[in-house]
Short mmCIF file of C-alpha atoms (C1' of nucleotides) in Angstrom, two decimals:
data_model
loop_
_atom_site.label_atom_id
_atom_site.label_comp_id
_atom_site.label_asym_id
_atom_site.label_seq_id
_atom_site.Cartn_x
_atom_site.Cartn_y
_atom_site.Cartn_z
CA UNK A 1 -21.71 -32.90 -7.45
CA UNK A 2 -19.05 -30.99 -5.43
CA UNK A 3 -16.61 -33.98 -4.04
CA UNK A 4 -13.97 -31.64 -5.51
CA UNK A 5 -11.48 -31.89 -1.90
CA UNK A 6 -10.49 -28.78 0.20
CA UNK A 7 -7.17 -27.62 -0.78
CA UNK A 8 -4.56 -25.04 0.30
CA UNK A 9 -4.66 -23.93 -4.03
CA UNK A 10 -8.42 -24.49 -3.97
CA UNK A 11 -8.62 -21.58 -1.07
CA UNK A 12 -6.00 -19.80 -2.54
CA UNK A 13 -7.62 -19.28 -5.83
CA UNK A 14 -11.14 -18.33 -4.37
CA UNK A 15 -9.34 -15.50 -2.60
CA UNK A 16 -7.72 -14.48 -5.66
CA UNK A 17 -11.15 -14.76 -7.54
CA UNK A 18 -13.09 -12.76 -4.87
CA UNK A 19 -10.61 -9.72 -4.52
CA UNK A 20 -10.81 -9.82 -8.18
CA UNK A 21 -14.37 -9.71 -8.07
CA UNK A 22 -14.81 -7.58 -4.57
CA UNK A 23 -11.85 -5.79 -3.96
CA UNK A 24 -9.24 -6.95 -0.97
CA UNK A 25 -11.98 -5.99 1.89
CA UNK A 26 -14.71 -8.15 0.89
CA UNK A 27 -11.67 -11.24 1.79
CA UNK A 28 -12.47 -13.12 5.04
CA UNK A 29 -12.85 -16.41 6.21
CA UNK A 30 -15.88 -16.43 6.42
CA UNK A 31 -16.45 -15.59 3.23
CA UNK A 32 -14.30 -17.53 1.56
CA UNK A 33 -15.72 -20.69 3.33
CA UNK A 34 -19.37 -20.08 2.25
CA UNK A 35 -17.98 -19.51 -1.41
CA UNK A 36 -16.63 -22.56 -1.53
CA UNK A 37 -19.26 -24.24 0.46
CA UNK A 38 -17.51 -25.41 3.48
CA UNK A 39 -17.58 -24.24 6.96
CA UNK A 40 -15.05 -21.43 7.93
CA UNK A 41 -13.04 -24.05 10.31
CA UNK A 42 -12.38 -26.04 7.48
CA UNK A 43 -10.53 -23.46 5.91
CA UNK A 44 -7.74 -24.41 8.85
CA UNK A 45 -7.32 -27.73 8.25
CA UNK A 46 -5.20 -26.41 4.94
CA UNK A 47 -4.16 -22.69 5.56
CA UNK A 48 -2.75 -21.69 9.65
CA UNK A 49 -4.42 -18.50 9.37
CA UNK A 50 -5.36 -15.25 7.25
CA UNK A 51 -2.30 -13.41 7.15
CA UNK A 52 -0.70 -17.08 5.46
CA UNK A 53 -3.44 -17.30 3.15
CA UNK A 54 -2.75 -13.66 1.60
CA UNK A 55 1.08 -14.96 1.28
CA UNK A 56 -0.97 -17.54 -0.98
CA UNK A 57 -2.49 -15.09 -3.13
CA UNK A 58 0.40 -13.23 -3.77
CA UNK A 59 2.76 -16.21 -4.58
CA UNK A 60 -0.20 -17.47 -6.65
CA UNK A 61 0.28 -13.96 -8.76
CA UNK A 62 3.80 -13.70 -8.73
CA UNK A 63 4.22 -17.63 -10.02
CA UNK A 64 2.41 -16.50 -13.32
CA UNK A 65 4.57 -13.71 -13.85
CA UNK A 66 5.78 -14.59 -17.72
CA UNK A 67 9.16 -13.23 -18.79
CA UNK A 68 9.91 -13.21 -22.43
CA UNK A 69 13.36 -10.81 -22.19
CA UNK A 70 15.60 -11.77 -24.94
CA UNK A 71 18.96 -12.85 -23.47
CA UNK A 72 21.05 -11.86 -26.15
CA UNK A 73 19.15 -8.20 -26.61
CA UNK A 74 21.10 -5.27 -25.06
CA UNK A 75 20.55 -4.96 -21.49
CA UNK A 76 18.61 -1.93 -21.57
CA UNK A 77 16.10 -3.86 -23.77
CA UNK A 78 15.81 -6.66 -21.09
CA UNK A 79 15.30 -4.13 -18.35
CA UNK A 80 12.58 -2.72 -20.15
CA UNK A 81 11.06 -6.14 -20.70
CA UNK A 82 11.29 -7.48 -17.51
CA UNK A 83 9.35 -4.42 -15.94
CA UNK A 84 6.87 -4.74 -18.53
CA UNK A 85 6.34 -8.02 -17.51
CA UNK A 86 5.49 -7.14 -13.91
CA UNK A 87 3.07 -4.85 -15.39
CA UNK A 88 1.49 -7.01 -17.38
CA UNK A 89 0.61 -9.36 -14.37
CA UNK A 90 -0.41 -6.41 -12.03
CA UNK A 91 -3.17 -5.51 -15.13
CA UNK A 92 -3.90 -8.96 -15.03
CA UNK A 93 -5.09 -8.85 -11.25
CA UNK A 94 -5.75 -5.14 -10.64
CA UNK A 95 -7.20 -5.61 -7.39
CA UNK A 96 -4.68 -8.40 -5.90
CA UNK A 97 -1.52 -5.77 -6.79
CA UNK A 98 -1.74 -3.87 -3.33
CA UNK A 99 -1.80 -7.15 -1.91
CA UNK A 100 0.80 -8.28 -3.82
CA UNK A 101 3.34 -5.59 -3.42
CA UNK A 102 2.43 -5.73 0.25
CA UNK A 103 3.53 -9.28 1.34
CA UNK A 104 7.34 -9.24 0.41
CA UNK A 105 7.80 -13.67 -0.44
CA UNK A 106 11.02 -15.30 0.35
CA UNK A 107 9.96 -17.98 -2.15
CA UNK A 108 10.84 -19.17 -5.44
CA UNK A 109 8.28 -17.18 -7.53
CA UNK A 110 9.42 -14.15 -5.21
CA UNK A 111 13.09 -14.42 -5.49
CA UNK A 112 12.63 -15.11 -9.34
CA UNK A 113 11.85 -11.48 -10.72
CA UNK A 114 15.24 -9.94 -8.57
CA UNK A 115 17.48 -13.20 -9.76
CA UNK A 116 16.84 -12.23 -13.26
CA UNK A 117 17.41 -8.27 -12.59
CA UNK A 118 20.58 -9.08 -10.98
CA UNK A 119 21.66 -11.23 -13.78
CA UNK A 120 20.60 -8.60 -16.27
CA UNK A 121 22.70 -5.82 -14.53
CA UNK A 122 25.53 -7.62 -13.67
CA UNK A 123 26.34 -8.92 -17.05
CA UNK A 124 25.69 -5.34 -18.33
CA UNK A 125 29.02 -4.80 -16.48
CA UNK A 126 28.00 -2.98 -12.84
CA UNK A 127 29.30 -3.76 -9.93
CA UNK A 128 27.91 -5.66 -7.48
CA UNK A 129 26.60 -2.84 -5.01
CA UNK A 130 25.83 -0.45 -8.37
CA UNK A 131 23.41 -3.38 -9.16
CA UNK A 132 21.58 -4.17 -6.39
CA UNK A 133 21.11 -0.13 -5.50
CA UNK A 134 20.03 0.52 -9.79
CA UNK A 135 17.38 -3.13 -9.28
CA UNK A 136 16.35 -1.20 -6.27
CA UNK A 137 15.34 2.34 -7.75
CA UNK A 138 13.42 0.18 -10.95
CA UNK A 139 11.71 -1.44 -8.23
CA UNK A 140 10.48 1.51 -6.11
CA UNK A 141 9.72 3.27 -9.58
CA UNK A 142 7.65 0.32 -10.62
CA UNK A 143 6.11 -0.17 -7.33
CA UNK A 144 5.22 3.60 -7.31
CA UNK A 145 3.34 3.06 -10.74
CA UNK A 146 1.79 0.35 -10.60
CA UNK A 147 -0.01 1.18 -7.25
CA UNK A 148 -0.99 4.47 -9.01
CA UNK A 149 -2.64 2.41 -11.68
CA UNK A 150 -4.32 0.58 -9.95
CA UNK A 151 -6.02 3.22 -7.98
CA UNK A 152 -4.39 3.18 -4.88
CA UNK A 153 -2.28 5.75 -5.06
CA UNK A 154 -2.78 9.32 -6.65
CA UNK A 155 -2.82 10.14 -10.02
CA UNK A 156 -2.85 13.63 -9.33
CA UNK A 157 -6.38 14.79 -10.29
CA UNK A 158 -7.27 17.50 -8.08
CA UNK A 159 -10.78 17.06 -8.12
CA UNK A 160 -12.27 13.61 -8.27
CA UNK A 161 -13.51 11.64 -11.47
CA UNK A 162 -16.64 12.29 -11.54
CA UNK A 163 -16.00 15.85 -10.58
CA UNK A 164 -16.95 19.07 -13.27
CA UNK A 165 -14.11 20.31 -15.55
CA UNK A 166 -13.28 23.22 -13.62
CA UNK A 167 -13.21 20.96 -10.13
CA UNK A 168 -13.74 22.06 -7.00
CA UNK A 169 -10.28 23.07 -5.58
CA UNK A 170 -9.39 26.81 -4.91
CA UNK A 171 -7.60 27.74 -8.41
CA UNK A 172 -6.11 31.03 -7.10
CA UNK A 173 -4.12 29.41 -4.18
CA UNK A 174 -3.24 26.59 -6.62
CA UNK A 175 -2.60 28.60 -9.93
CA UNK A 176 -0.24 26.10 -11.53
CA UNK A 177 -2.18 22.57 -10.52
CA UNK A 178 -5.66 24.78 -12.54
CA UNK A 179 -3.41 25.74 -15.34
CA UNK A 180 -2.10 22.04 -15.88
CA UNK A 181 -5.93 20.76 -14.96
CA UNK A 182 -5.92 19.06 -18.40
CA UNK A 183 -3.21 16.82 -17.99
CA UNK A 184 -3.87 16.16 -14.28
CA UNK A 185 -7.01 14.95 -14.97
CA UNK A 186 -6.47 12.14 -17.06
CA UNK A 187 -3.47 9.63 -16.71
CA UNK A 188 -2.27 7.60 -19.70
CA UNK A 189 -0.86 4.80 -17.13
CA UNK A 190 1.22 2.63 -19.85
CA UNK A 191 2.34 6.23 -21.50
CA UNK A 192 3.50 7.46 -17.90
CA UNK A 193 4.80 3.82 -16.95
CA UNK A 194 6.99 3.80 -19.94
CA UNK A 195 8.17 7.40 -19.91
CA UNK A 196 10.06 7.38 -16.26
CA UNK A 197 11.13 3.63 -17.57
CA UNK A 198 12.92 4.98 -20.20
CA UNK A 199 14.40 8.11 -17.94
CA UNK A 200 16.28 5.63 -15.45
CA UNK A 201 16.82 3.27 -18.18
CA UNK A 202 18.59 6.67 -19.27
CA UNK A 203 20.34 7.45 -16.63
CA UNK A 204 21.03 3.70 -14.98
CA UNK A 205 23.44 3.55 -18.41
CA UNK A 206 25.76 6.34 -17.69
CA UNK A 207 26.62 5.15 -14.31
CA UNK A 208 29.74 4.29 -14.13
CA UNK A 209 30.71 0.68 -14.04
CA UNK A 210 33.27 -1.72 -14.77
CA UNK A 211 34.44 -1.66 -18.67
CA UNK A 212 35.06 -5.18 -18.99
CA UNK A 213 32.11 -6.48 -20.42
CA UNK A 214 29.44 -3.86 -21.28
CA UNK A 215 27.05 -5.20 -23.56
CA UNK A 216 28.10 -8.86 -24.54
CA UNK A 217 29.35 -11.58 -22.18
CA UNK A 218 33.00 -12.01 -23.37
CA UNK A 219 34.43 -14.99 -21.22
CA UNK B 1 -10.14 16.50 35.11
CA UNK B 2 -10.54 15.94 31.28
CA UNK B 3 -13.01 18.97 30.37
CA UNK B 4 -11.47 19.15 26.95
CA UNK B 5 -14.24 18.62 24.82
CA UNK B 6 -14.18 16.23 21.99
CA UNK B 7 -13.25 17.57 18.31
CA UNK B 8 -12.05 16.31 15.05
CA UNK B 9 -8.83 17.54 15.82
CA UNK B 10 -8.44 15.34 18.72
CA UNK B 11 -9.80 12.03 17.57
CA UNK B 12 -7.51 12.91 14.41
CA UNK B 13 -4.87 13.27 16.66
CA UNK B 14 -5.50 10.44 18.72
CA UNK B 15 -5.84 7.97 15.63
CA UNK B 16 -2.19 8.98 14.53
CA UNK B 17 -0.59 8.24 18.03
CA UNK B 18 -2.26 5.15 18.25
CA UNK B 19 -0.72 4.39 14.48
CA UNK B 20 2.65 5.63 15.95
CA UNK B 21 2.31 3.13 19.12
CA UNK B 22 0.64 0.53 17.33
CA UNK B 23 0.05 -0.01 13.64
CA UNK B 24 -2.30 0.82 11.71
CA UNK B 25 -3.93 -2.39 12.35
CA UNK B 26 -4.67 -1.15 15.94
CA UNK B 27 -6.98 1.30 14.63
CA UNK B 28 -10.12 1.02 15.11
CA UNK B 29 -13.76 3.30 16.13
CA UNK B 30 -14.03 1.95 19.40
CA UNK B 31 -10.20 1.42 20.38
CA UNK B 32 -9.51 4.96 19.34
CA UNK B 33 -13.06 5.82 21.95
CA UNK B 34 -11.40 4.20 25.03
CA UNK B 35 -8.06 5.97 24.05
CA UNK B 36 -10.11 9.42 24.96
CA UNK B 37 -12.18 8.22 27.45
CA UNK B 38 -15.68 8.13 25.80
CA UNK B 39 -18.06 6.00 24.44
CA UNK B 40 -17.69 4.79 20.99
CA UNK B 41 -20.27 6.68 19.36
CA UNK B 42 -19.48 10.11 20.66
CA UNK B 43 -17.28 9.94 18.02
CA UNK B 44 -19.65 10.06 15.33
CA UNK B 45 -20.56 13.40 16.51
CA UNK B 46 -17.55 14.65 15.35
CA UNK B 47 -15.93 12.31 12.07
CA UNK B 48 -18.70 10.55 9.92
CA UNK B 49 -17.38 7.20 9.87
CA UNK B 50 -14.03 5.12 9.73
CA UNK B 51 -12.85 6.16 6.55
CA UNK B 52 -13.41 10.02 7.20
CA UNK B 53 -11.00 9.83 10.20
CA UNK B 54 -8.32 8.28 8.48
CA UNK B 55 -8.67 10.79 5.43
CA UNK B 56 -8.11 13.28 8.53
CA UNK B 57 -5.10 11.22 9.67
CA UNK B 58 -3.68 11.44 6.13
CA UNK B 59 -4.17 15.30 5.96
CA UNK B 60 -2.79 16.02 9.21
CA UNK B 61 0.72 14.23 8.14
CA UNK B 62 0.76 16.31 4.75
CA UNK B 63 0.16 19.10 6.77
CA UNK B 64 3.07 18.68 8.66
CA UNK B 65 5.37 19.01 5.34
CA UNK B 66 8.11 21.48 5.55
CA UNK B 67 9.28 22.97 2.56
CA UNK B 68 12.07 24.75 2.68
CA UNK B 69 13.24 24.97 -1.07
CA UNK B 70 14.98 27.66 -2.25
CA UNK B 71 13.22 29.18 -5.55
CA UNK B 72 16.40 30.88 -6.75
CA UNK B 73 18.25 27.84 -6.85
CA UNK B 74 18.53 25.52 -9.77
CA UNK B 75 15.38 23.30 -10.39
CA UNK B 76 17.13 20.22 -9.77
CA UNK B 77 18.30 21.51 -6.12
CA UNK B 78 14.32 22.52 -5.68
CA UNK B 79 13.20 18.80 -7.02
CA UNK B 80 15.95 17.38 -4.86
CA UNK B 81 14.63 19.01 -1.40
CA UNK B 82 11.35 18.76 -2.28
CA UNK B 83 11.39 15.27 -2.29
CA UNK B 84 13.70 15.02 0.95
CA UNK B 85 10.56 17.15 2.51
CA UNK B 86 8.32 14.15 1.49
CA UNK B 87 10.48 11.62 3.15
CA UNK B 88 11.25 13.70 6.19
CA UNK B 89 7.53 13.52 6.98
CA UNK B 90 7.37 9.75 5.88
CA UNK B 91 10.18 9.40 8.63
CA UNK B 92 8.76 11.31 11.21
CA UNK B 93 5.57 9.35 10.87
CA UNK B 94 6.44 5.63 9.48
CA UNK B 95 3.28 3.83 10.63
CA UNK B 96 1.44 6.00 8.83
CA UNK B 97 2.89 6.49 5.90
CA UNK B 98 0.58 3.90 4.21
CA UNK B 99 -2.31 5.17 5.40
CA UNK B 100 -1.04 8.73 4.09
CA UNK B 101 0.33 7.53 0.25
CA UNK B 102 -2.98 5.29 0.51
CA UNK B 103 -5.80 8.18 0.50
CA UNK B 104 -5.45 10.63 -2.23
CA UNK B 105 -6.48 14.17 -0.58
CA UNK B 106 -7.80 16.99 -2.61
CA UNK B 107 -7.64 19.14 0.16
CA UNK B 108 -5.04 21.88 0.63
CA UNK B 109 -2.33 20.25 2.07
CA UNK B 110 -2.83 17.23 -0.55
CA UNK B 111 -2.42 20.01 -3.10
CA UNK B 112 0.60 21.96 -1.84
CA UNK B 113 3.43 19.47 -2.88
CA UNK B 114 1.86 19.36 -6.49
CA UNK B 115 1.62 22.62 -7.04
CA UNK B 116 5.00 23.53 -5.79
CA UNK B 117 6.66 20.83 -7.87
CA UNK B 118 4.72 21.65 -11.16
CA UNK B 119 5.81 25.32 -10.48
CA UNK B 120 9.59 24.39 -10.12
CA UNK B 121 9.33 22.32 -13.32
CA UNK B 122 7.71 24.87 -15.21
CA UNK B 123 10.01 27.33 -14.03
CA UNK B 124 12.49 25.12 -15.81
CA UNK B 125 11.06 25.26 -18.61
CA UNK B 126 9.39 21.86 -18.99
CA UNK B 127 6.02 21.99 -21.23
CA UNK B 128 3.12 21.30 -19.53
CA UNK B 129 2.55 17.79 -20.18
CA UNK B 130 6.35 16.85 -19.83
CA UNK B 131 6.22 18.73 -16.69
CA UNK B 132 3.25 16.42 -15.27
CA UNK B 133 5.02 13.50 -16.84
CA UNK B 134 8.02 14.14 -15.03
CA UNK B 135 6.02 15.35 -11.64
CA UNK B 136 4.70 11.40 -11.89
CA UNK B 137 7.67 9.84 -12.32
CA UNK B 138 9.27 11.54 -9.33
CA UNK B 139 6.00 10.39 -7.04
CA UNK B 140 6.44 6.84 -8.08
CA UNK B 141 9.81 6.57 -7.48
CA UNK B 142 9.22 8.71 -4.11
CA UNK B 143 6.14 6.39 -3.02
CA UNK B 144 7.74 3.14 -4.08
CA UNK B 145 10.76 4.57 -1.26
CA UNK B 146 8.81 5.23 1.23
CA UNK B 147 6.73 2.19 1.28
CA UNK B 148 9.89 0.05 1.44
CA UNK B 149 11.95 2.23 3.74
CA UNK B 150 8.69 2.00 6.28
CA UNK B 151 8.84 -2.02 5.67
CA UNK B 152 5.52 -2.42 3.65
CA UNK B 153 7.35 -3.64 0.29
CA UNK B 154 10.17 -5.56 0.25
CA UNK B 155 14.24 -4.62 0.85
CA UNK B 156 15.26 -7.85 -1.21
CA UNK B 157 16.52 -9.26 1.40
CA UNK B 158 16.62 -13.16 0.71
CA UNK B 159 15.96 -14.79 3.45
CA UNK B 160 14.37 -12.74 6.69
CA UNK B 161 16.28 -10.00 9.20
CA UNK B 162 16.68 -12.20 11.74
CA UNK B 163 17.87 -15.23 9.82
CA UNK B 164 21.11 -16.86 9.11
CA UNK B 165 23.42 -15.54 7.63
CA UNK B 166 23.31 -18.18 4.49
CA UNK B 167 19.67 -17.52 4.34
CA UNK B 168 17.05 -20.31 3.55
CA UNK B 169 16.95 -20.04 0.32
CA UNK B 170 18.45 -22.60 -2.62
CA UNK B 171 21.33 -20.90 -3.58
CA UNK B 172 22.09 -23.02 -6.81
CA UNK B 173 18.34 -21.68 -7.77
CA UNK B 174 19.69 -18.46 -7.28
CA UNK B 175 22.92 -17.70 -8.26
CA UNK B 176 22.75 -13.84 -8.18
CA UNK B 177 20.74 -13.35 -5.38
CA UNK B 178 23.03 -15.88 -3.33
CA UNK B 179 26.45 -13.68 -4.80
CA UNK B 180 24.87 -10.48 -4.05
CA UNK B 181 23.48 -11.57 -0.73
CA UNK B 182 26.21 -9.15 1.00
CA UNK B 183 24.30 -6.38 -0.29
CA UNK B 184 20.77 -7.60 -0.72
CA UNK B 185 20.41 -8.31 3.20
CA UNK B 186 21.08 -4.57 3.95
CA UNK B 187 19.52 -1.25 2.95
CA UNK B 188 20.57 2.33 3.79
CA UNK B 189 17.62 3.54 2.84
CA UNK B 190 18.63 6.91 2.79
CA UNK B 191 21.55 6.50 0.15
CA UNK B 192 19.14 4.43 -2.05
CA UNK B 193 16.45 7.37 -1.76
CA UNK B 194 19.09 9.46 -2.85
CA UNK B 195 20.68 7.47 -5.60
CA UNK B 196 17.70 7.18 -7.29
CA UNK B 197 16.61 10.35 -6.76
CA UNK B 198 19.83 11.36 -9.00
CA UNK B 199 19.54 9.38 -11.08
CA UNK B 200 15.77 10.71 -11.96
CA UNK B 201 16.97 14.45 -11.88
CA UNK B 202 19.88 13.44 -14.08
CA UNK B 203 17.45 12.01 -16.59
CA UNK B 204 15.13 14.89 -16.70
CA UNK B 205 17.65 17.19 -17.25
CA UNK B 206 18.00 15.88 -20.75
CA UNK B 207 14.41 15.54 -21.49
CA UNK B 208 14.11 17.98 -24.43
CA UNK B 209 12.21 21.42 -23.04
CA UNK B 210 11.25 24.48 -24.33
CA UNK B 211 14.85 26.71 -24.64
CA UNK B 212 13.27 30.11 -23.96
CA UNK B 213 13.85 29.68 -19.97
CA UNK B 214 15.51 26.80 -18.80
CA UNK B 215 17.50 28.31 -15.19
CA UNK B 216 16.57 31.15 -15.14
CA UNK B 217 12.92 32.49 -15.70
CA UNK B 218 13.31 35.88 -17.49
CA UNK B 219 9.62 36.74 -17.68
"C1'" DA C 1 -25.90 20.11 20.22
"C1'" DC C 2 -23.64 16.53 21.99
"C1'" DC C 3 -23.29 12.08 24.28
"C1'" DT C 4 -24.56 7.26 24.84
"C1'" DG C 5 -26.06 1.96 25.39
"C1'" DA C 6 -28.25 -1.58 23.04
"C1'" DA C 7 -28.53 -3.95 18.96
"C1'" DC C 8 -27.23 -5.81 14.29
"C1'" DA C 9 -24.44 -7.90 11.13
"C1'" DC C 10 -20.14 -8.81 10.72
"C1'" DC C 11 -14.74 -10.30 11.90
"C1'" DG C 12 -10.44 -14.16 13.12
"C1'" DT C 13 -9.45 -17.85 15.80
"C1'" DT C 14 -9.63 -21.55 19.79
"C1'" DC C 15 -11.52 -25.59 21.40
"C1'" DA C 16 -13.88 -29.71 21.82
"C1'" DA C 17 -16.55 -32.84 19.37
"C1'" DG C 18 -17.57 -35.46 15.62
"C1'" DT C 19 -16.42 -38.79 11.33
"C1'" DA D 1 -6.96 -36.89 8.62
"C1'" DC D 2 -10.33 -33.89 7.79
"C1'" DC D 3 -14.56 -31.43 8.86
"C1'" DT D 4 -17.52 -28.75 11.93
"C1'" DG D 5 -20.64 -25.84 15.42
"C1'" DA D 6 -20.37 -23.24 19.44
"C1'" DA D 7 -18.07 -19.81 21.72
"C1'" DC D 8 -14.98 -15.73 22.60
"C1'" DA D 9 -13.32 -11.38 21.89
"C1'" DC D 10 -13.45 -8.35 18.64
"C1'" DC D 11 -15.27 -5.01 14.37
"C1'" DG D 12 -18.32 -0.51 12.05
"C1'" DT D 13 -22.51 1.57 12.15
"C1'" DT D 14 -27.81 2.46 12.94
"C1'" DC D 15 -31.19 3.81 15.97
"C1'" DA D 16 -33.63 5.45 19.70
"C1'" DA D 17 -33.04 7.48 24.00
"C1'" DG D 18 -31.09 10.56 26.97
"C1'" DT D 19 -29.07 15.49 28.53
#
DNA sequence: ACCTGAACACCGTTCAAGT
DNA sequence: ACCTGAACACCGTTCAAGT
């Protein structure tokens, strides 16, 4: 009924599965054994240890990230899409993105999203330092928001979801945060995503770089 | 010889200098017990469990936050040292910055950096929603820093600090990466905080505001 | 009020033994 | 080659017992 063999992607995808299902604490050997029916030790005989098997999960994410940027659109356009498309899988697995972000992969489905940046920016004419420093504040910015949407981060609320309108902080020592209670206490995250997107998409355009070729490849 | 009795305070304490020495990881009830000298569950006389104490860990970092703005300057100079404040801290205490961005704290010293960056904002005239709008963008750029300058998400660089110089990686796979390698392999974190950080006020000085006070309040 | 040891239900991983 | 149980050195937390 179950001669299915052990596999590195078999153990890999029940850990994906179960933080999906349980959140990244309920993950341990243990338990990922008796979900898959197998003694823990077993589990060794495909992955060296824990900390290799979270690598797993997050390369497993990353390989399904689907870019659909438009070479020929402006570059501004394929910034836009590109980030979008690291959204889209980080709302795909919610609960694997801390996990994710966390394990920085020196693999192919790791170098892939920052080979494509580069590309992006450098044939929108910057430099080669003014490239990798603009990839770097998208990524921080995107990194920032998406652990904020996924509830790891703050969102700024000042007094818990399931908290009464008028919360529970001290609104004389915090006048502003009580007058602004409203929009503290609910977070559009693809509104709020898109909005700073669109501010360093902005401002990433009036740095200055090389005039040569600006929007179309000209060689 | 060790009379001092056993508070919040110190176990608080404790937990962060064991973060400092150790990681995070090293943190744990009973560790942080033999640390002090008692047994482990003295400790729940004084924090209610695991998650409590590191709560306390994250407020005693905030509280540390100096702010030494200057309200009469321009509200780009305020945003600017603002969030150089939030990274000083994140500096002074890298092993715990995760655990800090991690829990959000409606506590007093959670609060303070909100409500002194909504009141700069509004002072510059930003309605209330584009002033939280903006207020988010800033943390995610600001948290997606800190996490990488502290070495939980990733610098880009291709193949590992202590690696050759080539890398590992395929470098016909990755043209980009491979020609920007030069730059990709090192981070001065610093400049890249601040580049970004530019690049953000720059962009939300053209976000359109309310004209009645924009430098200036005038009541 | 504060401290504590024993106990319970967990961890990751090593090792030696099986097939 | 792959699977496994026992064992070791850990966890957080409850509970009942001490002072």
């Amino acid at each position: 009924m179950k001669p299915e063999p052990l596999s590195r992607e078999r153990i890999v995808a029940a850990a994906v599965d179960l933080i999906e299902r349980e959140g990244a604490d309920a993950v341990s050997m243990r338990r990922i054994a008796t979900e898959l029916g197998v003694g823990v030790m077993s589990l060794y005989n495909h992955v060296p240890n824990k900390s290799s098997l979270l690598d797993g999960v997050a390369e497993s994410v990353m390989a399904q990230i689907e870019f659909h940027d438009d070479i020929s659109a402006p570059w501004q356009e394929q910034v836009l899409a590109q980030a979008r498309a690291l959204r889209q899988i980080a709302m795909h697995y919610p609960r694997c993105t801390l996990v994710v972000l966390t394990r920085q992969l020196r693999t192919p489905a790791g170098l892939l999203p920052t080979e494509r940046a580069l590309a992006t920016l450098k044939r929108a004419g910057f430099e080669r330092d003014q490239a990798v420093s603009v990839l770097r504040a998208f990524v921080a910015y995107i990194v920032g928001c998406l652990l904020r949407e996924v509830g790891v981060t703050s969102t700024f609320d000042p007094a818990g979801g399931g908290g009464s309108i008028a919360g529970s902080f001290d609104a004389t020592l915090f006048p502003e945060t009580a007058d602004l209670y409203g929009w503290l206490a609910t977070c559009d995250h693809e509104a709020e995503f898109e909005f700073g997107l669109r501010m360093l998409v902005e401002a990433a355009a009036v740095v200055p770089r090389a005039p040569s070729n600006t929007d179309e490849p000209q060689s």
